[in-house]
mmCIF file of C-alpha atoms and ligand atoms in Angstrom:
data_model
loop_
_atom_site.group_PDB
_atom_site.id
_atom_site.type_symbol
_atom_site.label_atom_id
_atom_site.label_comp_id
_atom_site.label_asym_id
_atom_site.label_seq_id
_atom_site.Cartn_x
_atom_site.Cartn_y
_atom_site.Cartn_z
ATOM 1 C CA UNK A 1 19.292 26.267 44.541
ATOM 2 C CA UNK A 2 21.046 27.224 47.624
ATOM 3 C CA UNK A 3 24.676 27.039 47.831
ATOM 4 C CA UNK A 4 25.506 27.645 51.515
ATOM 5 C CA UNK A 5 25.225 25.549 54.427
ATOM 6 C CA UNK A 6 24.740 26.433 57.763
ATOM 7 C CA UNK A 7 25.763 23.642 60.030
ATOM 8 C CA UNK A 8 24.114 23.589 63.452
ATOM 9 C CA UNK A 9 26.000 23.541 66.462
ATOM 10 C CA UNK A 10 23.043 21.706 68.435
ATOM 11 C CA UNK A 11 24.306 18.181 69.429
ATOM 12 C CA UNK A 12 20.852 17.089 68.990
ATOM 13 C CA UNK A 13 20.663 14.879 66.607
ATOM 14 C CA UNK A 14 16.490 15.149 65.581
ATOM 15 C CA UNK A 15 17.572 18.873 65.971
ATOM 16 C CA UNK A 16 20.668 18.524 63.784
ATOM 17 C CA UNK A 17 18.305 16.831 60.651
ATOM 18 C CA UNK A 18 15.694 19.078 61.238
ATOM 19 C CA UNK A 19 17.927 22.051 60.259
ATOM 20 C CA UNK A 20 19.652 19.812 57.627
ATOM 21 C CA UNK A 21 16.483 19.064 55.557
ATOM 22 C CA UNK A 22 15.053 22.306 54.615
ATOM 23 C CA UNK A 23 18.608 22.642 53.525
ATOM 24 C CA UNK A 24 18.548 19.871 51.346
ATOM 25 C CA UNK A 25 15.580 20.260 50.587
ATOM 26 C CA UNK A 26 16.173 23.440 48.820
ATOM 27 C CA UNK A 27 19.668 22.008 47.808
ATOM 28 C CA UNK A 28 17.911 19.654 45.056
ATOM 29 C CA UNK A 29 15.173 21.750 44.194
ATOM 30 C CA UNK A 30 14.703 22.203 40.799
ATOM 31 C CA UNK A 31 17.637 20.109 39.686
ATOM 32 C CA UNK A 32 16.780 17.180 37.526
ATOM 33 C CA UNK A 33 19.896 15.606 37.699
ATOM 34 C CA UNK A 34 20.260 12.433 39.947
ATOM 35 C CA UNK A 35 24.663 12.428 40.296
ATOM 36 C CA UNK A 36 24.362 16.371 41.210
ATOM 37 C CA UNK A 37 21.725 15.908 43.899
ATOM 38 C CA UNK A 38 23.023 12.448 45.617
ATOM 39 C CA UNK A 39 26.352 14.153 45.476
ATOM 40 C CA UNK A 40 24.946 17.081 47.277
ATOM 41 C CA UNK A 41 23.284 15.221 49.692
ATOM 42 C CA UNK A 42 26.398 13.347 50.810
ATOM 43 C CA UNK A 43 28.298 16.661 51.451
ATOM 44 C CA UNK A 44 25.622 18.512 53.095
ATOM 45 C CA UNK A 45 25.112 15.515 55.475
ATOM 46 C CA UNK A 46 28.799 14.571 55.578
ATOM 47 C CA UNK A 47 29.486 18.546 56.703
ATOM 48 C CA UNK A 48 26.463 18.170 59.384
ATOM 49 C CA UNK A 49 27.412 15.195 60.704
ATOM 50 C CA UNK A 50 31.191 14.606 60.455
ATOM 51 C CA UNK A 51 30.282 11.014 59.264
ATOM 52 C CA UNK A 52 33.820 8.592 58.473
ATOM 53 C CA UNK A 53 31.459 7.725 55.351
ATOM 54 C CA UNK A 54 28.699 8.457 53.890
ATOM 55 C CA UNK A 55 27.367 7.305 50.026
ATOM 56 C CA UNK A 56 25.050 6.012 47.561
ATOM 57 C CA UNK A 57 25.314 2.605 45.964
ATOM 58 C CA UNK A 58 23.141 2.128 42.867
ATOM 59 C CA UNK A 59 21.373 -0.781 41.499
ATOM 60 C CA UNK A 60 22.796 -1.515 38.015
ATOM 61 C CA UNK A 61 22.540 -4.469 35.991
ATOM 62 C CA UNK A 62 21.253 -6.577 39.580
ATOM 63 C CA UNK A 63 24.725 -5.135 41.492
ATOM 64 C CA UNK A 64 25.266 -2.396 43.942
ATOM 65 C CA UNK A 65 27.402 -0.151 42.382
ATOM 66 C CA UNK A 66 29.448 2.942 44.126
ATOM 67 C CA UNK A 67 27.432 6.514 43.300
ATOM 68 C CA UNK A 68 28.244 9.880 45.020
ATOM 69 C CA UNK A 69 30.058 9.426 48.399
ATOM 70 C CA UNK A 70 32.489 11.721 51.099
ATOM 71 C CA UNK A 71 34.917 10.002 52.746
ATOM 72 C CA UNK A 72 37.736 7.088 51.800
ATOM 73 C CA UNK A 73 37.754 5.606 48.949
ATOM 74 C CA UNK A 74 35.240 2.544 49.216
ATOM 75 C CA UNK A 75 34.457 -0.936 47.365
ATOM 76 C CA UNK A 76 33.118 -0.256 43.999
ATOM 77 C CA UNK A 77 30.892 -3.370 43.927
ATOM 78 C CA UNK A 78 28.152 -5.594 46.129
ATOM 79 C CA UNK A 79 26.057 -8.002 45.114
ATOM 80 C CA UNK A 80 22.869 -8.851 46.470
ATOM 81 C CA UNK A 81 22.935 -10.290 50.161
ATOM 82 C CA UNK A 82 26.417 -9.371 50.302
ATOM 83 C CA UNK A 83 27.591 -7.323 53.331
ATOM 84 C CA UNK A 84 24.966 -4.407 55.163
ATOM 85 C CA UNK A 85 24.279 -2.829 52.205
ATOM 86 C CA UNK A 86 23.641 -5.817 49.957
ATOM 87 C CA UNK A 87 21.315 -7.274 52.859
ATOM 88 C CA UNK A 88 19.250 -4.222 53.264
ATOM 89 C CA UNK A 89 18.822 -3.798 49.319
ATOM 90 C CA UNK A 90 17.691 -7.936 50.008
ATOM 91 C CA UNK A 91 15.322 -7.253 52.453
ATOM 92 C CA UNK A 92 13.985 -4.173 51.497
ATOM 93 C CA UNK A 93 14.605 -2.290 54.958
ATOM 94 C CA UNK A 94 16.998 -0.434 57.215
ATOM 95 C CA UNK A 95 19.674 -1.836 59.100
ATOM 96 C CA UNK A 96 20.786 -0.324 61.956
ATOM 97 C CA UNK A 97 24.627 -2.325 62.770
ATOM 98 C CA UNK A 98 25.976 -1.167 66.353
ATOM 99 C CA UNK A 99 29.181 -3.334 65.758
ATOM 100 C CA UNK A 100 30.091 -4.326 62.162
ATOM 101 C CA UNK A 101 32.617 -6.682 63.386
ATOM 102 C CA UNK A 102 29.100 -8.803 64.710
ATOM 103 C CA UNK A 103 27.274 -8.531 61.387
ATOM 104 C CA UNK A 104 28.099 -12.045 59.249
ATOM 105 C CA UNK A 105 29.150 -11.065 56.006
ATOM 106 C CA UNK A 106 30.155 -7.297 56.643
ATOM 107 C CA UNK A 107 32.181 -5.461 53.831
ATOM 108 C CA UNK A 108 35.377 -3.583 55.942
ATOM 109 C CA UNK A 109 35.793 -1.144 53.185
ATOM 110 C CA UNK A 110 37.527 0.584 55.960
ATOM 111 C CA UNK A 111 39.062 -1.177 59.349
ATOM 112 C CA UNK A 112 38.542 1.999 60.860
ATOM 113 C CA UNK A 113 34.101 2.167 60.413
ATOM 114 C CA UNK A 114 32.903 0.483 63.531
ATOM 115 C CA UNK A 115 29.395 1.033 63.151
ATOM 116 C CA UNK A 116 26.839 1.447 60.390
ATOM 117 C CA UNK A 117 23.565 1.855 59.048
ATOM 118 C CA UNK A 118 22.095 1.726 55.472
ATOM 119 C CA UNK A 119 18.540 2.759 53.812
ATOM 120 C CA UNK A 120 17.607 1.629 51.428
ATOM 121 C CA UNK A 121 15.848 3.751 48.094
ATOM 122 C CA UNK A 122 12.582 2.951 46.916
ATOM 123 C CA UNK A 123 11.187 3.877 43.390
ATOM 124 C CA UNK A 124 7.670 2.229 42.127
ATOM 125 C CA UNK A 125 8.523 -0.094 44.614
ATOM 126 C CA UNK A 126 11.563 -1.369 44.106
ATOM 127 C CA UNK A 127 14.969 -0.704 45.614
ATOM 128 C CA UNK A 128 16.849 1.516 43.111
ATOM 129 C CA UNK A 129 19.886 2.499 45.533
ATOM 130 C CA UNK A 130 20.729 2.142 49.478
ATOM 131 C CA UNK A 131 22.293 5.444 51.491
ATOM 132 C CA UNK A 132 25.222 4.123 53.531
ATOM 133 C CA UNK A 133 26.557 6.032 56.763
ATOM 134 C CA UNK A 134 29.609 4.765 58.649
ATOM 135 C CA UNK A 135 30.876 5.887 61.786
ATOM 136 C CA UNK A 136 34.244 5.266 63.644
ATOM 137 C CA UNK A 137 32.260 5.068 66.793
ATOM 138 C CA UNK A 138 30.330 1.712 68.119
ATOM 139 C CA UNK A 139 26.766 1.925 68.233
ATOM 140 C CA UNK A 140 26.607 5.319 66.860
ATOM 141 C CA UNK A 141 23.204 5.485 64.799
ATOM 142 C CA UNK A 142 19.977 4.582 66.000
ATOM 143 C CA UNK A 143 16.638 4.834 65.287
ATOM 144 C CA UNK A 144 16.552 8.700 64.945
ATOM 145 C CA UNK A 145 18.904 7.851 62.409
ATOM 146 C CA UNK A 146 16.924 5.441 60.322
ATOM 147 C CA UNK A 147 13.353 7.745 60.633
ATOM 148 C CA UNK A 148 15.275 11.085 59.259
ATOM 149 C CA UNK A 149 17.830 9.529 56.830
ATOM 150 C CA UNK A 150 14.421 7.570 55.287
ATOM 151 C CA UNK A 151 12.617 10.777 55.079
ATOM 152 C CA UNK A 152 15.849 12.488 53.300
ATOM 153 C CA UNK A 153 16.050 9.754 50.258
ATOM 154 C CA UNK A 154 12.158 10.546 49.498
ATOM 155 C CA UNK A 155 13.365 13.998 48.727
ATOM 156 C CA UNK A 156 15.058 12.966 45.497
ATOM 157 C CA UNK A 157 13.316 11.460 42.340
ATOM 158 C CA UNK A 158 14.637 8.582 41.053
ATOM 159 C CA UNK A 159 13.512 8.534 37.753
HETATM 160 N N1 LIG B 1 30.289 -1.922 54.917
HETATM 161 C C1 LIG B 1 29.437 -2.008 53.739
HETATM 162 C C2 LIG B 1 30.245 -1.791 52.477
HETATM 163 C C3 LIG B 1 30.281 -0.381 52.021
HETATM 164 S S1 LIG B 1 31.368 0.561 52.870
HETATM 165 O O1 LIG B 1 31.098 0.547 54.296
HETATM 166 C C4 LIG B 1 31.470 2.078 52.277
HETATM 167 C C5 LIG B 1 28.723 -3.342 53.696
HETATM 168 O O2 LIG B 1 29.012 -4.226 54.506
HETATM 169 O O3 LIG B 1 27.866 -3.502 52.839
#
């Protein structure tokens, strides 16, 4: 695997995940083990991107339950329908939130994330994790967002 990073200085975001993936890409390569390469994922995007937060909940025993993350410490558990990241695991797609304070049901794991999206993680068709980014900016991800983070969680196997 490849242990350096090289972080791009572009401000373009589609420019900014097209020089992270081939990085993460080669990051996981080879390495069976699911903690090592969700782990590695959050810091190579968390370095990139200078995301407040960015994790993996996992589905265990019909909960979300915290996996590898940078940032604060965050809740540990979310049940289904609860908050963004239970309601995307719920119905099965991305949500894009420009203003968590006008989502019903929000988790503040943080009063200081403003803004937030979550994908979720499909394996044999069912949602095995979500990938949660939070921002202290409003309205900071957007579709660009949601296309290259979606392509990023196909990179790891589940199994
Ligand atoms: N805000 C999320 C909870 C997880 S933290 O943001 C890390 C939610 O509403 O599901």
């Amino acid at each position: 695997m490849a242990e350096d990073l090289t972080i791009t200085a572009s401000t373009d975001k589609a420019e900014q995940y097209q020089s992270s993936i081939p990085q993460i890409r080669a990051l996981i390569e080879g390495e069976p083990d699911l903690v090592a390469n969700l782990a590695n994922i959050c810091a190579a995007l968390k370095e990139q991107f200078k995301w407040f937060w960015i994790g993996f909940y996992l589905v265990k025993d019909n909960e979300l339950v915290l996996g590898p993350f940078q940032g604060p410490v965050a809740c540990t558990r979310i049940g289904l329908g609860k908050g963004v990241c239970g309601t995307a695991w719920q119905q099965e797609k991305t949500l894009i939130v420009p203003n968590v304070e006008e989502f019903p049901g929000h988790i503040a794991c943080s009063s200081l994330s403003q803004s937030e999206i979550v994908v979720p993680v499909f394996h044999e068709g069912k949602v095995t994790a979500v990938l949660d980014a939070d921002s202290e900016a409003l309205d900071h991800f957007d579709e660009t967002d949601a296309s290259y983070l979606e392509k990023i969680v196909t990179l790891v196997n589940f199994t």
